[in-house]
Coordinates of C-alpha atoms in Angstrom, one line a residue:
X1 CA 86.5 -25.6 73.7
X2 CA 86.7 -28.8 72.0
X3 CA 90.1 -30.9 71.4
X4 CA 90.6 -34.0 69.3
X5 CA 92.2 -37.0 71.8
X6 CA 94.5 -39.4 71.0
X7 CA 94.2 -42.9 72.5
X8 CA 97.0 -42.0 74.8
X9 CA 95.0 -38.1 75.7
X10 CA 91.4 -40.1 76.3
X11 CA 93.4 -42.7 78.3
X12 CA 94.3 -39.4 80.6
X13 CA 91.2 -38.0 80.2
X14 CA 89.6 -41.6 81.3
X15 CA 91.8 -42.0 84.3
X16 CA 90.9 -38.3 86.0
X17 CA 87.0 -39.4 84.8
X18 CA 87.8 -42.7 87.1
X19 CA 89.2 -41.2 89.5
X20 CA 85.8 -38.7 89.9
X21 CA 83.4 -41.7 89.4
X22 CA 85.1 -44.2 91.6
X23 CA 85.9 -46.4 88.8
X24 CA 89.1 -48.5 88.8
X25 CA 90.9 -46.7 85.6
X26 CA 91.8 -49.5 83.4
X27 CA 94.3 -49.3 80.1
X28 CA 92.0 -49.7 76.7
X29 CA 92.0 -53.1 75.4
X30 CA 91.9 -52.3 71.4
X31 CA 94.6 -51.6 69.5
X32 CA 95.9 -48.2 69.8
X33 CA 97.0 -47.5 65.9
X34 CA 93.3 -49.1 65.1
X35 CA 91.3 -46.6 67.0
X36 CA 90.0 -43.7 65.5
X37 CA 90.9 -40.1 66.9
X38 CA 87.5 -38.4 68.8
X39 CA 87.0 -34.7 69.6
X40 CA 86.3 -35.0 73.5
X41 CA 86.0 -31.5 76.1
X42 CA 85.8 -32.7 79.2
X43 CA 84.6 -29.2 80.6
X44 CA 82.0 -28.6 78.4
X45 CA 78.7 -28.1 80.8
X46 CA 75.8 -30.0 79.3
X47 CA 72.3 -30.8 79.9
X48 CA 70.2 -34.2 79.9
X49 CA 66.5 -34.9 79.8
X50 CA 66.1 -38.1 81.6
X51 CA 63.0 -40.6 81.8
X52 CA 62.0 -42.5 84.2
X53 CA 60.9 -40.1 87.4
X54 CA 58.8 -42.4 89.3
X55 CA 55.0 -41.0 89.2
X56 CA 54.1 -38.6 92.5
X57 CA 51.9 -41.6 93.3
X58 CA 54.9 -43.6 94.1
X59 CA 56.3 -40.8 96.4
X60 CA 58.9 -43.1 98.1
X61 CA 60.6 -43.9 95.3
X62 CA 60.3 -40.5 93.4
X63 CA 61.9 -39.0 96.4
X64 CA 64.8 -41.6 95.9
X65 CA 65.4 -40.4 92.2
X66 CA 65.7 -37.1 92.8
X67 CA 67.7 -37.3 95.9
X68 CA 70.0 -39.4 93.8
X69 CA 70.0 -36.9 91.0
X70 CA 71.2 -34.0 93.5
X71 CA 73.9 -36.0 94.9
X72 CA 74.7 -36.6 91.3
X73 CA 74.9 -32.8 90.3
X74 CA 76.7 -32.1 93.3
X75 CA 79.3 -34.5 92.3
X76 CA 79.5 -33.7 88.7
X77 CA 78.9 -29.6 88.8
X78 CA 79.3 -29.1 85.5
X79 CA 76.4 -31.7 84.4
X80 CA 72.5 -30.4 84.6
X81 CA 69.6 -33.3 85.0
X82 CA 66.2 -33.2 84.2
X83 CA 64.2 -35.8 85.1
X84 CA 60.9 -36.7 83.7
X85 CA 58.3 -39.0 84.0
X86 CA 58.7 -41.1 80.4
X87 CA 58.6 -44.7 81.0
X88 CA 59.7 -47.7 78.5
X89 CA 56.1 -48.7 76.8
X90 CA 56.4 -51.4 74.6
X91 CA 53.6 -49.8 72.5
X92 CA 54.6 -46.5 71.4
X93 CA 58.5 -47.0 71.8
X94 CA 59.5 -47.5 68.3
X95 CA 57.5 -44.4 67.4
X96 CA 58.7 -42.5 69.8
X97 CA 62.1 -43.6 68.9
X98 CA 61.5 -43.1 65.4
X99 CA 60.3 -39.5 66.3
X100 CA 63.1 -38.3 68.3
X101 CA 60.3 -38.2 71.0
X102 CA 62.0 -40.1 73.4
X103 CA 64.5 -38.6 76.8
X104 CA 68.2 -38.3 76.0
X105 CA 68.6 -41.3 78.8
X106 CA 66.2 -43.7 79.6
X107 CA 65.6 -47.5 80.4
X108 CA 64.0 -50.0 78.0
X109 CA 63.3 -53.4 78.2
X110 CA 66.2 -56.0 76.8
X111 CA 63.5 -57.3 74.3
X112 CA 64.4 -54.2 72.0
X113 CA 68.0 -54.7 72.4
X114 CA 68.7 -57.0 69.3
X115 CA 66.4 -54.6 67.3
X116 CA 67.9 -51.0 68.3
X117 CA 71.1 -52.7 68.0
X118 CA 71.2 -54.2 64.5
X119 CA 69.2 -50.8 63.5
X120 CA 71.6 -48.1 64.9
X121 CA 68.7 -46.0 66.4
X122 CA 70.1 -45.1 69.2
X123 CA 73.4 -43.8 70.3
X124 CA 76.9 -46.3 69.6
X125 CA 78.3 -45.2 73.2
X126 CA 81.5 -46.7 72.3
X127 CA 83.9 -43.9 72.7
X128 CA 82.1 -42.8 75.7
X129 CA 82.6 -46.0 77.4
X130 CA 86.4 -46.1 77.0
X131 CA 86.4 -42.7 77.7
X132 CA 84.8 -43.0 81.5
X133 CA 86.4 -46.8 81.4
X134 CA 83.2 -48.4 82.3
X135 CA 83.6 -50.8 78.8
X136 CA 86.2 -52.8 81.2
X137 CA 83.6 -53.3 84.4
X138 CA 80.5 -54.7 82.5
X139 CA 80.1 -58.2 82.2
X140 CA 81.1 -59.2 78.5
X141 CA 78.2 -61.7 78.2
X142 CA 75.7 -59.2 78.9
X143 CA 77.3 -56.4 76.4
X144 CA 76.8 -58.5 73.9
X145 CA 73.5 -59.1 73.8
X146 CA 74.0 -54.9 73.0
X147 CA 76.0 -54.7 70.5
X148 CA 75.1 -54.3 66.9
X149 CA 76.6 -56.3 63.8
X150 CA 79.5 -53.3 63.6
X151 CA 81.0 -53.6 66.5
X152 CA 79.3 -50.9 68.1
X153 CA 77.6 -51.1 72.0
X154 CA 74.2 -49.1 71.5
X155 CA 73.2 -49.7 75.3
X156 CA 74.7 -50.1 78.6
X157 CA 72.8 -53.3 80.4
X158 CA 72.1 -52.8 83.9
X159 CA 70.6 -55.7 84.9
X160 CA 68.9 -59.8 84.2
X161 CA 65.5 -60.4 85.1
X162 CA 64.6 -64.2 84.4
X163 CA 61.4 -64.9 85.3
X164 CA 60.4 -67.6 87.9
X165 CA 56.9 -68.5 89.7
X166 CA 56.1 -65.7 92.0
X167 CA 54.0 -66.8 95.1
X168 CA 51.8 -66.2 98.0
X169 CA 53.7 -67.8 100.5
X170 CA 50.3 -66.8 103.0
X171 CA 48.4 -68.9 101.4
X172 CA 51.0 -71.8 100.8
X173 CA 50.7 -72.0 104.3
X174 CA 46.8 -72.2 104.7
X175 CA 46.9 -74.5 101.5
X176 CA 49.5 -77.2 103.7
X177 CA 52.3 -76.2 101.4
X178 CA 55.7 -75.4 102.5
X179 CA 56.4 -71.6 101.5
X180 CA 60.3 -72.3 101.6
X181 CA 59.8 -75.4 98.5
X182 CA 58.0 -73.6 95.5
X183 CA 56.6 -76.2 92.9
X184 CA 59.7 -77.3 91.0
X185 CA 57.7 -78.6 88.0
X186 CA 54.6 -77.7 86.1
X187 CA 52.8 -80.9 87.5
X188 CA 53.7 -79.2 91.1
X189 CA 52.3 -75.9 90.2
X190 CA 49.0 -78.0 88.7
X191 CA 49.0 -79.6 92.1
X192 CA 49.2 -77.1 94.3
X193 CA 47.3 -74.2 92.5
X194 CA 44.2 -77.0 93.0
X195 CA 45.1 -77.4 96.9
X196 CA 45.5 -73.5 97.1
X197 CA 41.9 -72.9 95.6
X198 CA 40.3 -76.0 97.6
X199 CA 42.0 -74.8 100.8
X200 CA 42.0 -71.4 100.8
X201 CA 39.8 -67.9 99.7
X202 CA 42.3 -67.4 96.8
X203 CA 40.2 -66.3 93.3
X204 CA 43.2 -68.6 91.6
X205 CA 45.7 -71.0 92.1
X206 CA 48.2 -69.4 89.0
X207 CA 47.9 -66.5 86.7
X208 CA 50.3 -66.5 83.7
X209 CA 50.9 -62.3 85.2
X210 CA 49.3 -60.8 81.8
X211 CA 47.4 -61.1 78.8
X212 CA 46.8 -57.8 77.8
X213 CA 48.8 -56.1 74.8
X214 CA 51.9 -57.7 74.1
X215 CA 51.7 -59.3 77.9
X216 CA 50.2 -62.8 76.6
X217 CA 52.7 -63.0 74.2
X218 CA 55.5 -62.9 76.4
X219 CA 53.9 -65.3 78.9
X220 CA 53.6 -67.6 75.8
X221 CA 57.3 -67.3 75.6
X222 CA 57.9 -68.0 79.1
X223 CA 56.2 -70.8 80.0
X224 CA 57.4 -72.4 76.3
X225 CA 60.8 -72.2 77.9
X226 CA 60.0 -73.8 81.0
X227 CA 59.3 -76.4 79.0
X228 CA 63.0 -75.9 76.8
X229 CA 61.1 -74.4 73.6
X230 CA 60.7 -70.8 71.9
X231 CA 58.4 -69.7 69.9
X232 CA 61.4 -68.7 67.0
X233 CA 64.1 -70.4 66.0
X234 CA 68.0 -69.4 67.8
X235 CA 68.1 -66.7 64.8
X236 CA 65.1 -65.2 64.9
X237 CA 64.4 -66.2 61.1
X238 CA 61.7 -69.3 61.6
X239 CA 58.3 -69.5 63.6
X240 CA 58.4 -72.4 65.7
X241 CA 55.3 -72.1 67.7
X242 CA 54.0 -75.9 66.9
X243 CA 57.1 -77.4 68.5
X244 CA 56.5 -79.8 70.9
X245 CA 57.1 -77.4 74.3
X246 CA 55.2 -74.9 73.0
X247 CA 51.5 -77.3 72.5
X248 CA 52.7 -79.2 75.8
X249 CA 52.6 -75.5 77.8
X250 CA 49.4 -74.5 75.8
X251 CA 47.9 -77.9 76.8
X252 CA 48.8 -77.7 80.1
X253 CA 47.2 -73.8 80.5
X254 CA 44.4 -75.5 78.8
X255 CA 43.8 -78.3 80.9
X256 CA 44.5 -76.2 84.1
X257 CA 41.7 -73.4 83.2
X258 CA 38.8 -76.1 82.1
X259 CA 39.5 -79.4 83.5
X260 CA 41.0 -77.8 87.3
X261 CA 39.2 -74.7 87.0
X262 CA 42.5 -72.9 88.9
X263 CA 43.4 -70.1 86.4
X264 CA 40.2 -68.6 87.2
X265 CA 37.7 -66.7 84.2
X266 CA 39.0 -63.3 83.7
X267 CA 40.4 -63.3 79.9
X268 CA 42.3 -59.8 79.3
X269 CA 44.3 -58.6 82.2
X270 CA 47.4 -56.9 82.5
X271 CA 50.2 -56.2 84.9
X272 CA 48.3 -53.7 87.6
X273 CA 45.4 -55.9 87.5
X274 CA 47.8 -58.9 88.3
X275 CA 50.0 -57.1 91.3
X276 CA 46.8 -55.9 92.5
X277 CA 45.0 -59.4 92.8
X278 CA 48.3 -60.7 94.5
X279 CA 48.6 -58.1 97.0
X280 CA 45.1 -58.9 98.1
X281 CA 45.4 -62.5 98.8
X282 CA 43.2 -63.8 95.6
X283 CA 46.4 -65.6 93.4
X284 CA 48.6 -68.2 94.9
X285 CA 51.0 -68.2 92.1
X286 CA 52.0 -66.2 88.7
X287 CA 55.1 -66.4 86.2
X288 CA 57.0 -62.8 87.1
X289 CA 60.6 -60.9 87.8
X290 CA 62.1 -60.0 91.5
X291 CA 61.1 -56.4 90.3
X292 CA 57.4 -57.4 90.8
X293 CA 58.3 -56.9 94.5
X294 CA 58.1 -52.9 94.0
X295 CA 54.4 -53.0 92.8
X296 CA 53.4 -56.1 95.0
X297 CA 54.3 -54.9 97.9
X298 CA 55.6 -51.3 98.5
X299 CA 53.3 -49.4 95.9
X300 CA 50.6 -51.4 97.0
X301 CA 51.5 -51.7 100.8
X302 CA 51.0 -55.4 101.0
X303 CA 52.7 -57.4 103.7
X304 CA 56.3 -58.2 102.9
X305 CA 55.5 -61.9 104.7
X306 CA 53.7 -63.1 101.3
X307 CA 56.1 -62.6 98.4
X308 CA 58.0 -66.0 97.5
X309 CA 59.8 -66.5 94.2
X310 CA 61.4 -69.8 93.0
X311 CA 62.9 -70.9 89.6
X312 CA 60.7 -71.3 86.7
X313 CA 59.0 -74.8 87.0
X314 CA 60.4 -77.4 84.3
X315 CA 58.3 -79.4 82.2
X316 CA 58.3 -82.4 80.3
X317 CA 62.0 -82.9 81.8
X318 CA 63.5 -80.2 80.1
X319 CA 66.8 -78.9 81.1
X320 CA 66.0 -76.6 83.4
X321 CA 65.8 -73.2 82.3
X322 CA 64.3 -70.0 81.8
X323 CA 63.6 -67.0 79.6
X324 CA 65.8 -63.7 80.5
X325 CA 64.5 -60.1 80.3
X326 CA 66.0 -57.4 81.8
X327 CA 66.8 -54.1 81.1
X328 CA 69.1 -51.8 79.7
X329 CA 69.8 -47.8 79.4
X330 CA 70.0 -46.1 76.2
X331 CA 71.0 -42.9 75.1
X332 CA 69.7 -40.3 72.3
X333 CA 71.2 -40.7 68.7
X334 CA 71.4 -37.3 68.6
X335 CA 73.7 -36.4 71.6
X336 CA 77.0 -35.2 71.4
X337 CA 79.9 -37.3 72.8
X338 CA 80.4 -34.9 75.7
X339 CA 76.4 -35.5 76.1
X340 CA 77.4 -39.6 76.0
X341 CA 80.4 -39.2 78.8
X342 CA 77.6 -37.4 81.1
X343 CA 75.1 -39.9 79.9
X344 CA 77.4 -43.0 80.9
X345 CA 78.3 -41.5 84.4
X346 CA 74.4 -40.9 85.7
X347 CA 73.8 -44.2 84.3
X348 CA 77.0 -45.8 86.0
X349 CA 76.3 -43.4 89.5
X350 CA 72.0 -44.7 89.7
X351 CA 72.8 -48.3 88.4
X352 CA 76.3 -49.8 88.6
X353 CA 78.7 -47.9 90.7
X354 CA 77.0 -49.3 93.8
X355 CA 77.9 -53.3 93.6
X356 CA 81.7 -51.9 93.6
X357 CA 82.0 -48.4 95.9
X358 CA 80.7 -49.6 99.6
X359 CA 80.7 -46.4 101.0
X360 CA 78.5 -45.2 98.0
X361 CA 76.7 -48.6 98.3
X362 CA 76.2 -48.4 101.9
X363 CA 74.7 -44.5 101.6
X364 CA 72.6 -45.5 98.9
X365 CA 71.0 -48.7 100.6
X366 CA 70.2 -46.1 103.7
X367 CA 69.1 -43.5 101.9
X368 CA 66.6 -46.0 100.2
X369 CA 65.4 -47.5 103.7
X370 CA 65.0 -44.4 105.3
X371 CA 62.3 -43.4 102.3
X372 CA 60.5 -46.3 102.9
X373 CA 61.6 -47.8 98.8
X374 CA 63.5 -50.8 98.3
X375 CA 66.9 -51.0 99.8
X376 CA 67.6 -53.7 97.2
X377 CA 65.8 -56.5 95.8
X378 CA 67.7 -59.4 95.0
X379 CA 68.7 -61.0 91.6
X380 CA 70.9 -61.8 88.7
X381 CA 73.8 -58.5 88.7
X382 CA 75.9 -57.2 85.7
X383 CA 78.5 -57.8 88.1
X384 CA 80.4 -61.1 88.9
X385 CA 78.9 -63.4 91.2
X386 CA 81.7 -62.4 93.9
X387 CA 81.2 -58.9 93.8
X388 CA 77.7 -59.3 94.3
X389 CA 77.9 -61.3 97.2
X390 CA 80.1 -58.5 98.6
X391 CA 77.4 -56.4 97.6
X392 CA 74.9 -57.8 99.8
X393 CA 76.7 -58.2 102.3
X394 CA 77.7 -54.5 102.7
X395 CA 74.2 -53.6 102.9
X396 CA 73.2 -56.4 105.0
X397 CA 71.9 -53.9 107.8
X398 CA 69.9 -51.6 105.5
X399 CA 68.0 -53.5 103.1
X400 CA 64.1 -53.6 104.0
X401 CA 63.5 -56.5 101.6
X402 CA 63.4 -60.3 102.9
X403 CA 66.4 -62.0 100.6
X404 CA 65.8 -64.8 102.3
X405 CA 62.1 -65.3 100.6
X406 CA 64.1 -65.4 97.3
X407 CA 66.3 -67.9 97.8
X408 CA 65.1 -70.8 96.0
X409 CA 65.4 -68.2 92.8
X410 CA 68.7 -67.5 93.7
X411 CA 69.9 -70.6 94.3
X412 CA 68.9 -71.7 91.3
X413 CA 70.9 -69.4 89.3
X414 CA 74.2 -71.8 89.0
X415 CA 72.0 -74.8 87.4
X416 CA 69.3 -73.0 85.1
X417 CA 70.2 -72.0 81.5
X418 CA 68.9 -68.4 80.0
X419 CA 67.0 -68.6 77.2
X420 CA 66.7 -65.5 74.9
X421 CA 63.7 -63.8 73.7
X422 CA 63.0 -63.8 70.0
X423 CA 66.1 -62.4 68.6
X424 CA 64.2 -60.3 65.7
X425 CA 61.1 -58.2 65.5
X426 CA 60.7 -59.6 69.0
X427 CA 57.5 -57.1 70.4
X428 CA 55.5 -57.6 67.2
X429 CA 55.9 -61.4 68.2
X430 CA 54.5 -61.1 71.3
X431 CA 51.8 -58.7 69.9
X432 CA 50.6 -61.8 67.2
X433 CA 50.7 -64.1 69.8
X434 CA 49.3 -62.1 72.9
X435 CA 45.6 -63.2 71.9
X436 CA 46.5 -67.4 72.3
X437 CA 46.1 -67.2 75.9
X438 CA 42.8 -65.0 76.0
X439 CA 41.4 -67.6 73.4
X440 CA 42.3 -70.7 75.5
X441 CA 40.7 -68.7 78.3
X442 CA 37.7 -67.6 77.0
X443 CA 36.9 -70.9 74.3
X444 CA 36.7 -74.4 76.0
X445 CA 36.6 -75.8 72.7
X446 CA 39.5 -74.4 71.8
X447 CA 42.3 -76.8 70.3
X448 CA 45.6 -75.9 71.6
X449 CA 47.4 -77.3 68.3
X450 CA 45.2 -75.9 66.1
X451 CA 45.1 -72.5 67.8
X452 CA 49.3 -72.5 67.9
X453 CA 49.1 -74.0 63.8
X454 CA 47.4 -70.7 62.9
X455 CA 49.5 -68.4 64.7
X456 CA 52.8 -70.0 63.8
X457 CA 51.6 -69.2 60.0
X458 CA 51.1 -65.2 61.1
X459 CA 54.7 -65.1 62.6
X460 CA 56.3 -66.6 60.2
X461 CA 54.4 -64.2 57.6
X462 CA 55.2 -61.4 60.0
X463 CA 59.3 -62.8 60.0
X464 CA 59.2 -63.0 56.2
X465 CA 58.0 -59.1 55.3

């Protein structure tokens, strides 16, 4: 049976919702005459598909999922889950999307938020997040990077990932380095990615992580904003690859690959190439996320002892800072609102309800422990700084991963700036550009002006159609 709810009736409605998710119920914020009336049943039983069922190969971690989506079902009977294996790929998402081909819940990177947001092609979950009152317990800053030019939220963020310099800290140690003081600069990182291939078995002394698909691209992009530059303009509208930070990075990957011979000579690479070469010892350091922990070292059962990760290096005394990713949950266009609620409380139950329910935050840091995943690996939250700290301290006695090899990362997280990814069209960016890096690579007479003169023309062809 379906109803139409007043703002007073879904103010109810949220408050017994709160009460089941362990939210705190909180009164809506808008105006009540200005909101529109929405047919809601709260009993309604309803199905989801939902993506991202770790692969059987990563059996830990698929156990976790699915334990997580019983709990849920137990808790919310009247809700059915099932989980498949369909993972964000930057490749096919926008035909998938376009297709309807896609899960009714899933996670995609941040990079598509600006897109999917200013194109309305997914679901505006803005009802639904009043409704469970989850609108008033996400960080503002970060819901706006999801919401579209009408006012409408067409995601639910559930967590930052700037990138920093991942390292070995094994091999900082054979190499005379201290593995607590990752290179600060980009004149450290040349420095010691030499000493780590004169001093130690390592194939390289830095990676840039990828160049494969759109993966050179967005290394592009990241080590341009070490260096405070962007390869657009703050809209989006203007190609701004020959800027200054952008030819001093290029240079600098230049110089570092023929003059130091430390990047080593393999020219297309991507991510599983990159965690793999880690894991066994052959790079000292690579530009990555704290989620690079799960492939490093638990899928590929490397010892916890060598992960490291620092701040991005600054260059040519920028401000320090560093380009955010992240990711977010979206949720079919074509689900009901009913459909939305259910979608917003699995989302809330795997992602968010654990920095602010200890018991539930507790159970879940166990349950991950005692499965041999991640309890929890440490980061920027879409939760205030305070509750995070809370956070960690509940689940101080579970969690399996070494928070204090991320420290200089964390503690940099008060001083460094975010810088956004390219606001519009930003994967067919990083597609254009992906080849720069294989080119510098592969060609020693490669001009790193001239090769970033030709493909600032492209994007700004490609930001003009």
């Amino acid at each position: 049976m379906s109803v139409v709810l007043s703002t007073r009736q879904r103010r109810v409605v949220a408050g017994a919702l709160a009460l089941a998710t362990g939210l705190s119920l909180v009164a809506c914020t808008a105006t009540p005459d200005a909101e529109p009336e929405v047919a809601f049943d709260p009993t309604l039983e309803v199905t989801l598909t939902i993506g991202d069922l770790p692969p059987e190969a990563n059996e830990a971690s698929r156990a976790q999922f699915l334990e997580q989506v019983e709990a849920f079902q137990l808790e919310y009977p009247h809700i059915t889950l099932n989980p498949i294996e369909e993972t964000w790929d930057p490749q096919t998402f926008q035909a998938k999307l376009a297709g309807g081909n896609l899960p009714d819940v899933m996670f995609t990177a941040v990079t598509e938020a600006a897109s999917i947001a200013s194109r309305q092609q997914v679901a505006n979950l803005n009802d639904a997040l009043r409704i469970t009152g989850l609108d008033e317990a996400l960080n503002p800053d970060l819901v706006a990077t999801v919401t579209g030019p009408d006012g409408g939220i067409y995601a639910i963020p559930t967590g930052v990932g700037p990138l920093g310099i991942i390292y070995n800290r094994v091999l900082f140690e054979q190499a005379g380095l201290d593995p607590d003081v990752p290179p600060a600069t980009w004149d450290e990182v040349r420095e010691y990615a030499k000493l780590i291939v004169e001093r130690t078995d390592a194939k390289t002394g830095f990676t840039p992580y990828a160049t494969q698909g759109t993966g050179g691209g967005w290394m592009l992009a990241a080590g341009a904003a070490g260096f405070g530059g962007s390869l657009v303009s703050d809209d989006g509208t203007e190609a701004t690859l020959t800027s200054q930070p952008v030819v001093d990075f290029l240079t600098l990957y230049r110089d570092m690959r023929w003059e130091d011979n430390t990047v080593g000579e393999m020219v297309v690479f991507g991510g599983a190439e990159s965690y793999a070469e880690f894991s066994a010892d052959q790079v000292g350091m690579m530009i990555g996320h704290n989620g690079m922990y799960e492939p490093i070292i638990v899928r590929n059962e490397a010892d916890p002892a060598i992960f490291g990760m620092g701040p991005m290096p600054v260059g040519g005394g920028a401000t320090p800072g560093t380009l955010s990713g992240g990711g977010i949950q979206i949720v079919s266009p074509t689900t009901t609102l009913e459909e939305q609620v259910a979608a917003v409380q699995w989302i809330n139950y795997r992602h968010l309800r654990k920095f602010t329910d200890e018991a539930f935050a507790v159970d879940q840091a166990q349950a991950a422990a005692e499965s041999g995943a991640s309890a929890h690996i440490p980061g920027y939250a879409p939760v205030s700084e305070e509750q995070y700290e809370l956070y960690l301290e509940w689940i101080a006695p579970y969690n399996n991963v070494p928070i204090e090899q991320f420290a200089p990362f964390l503690n940099s997280r008060s001083t460094y700036v975010l810088r956004g990814e390219p606001a519009l069209k930003t994967q067919e960016i990083y597609a254009e550009t992906s080849v720069i890096l294989q080119r510098i690579l592969e060609d020693e007479s490669a001009d790193p002006a001239t090769v970033l003169e030709e493909a600032n023309t492209a994007v700004a062809r490609l930001l003009a159609r």
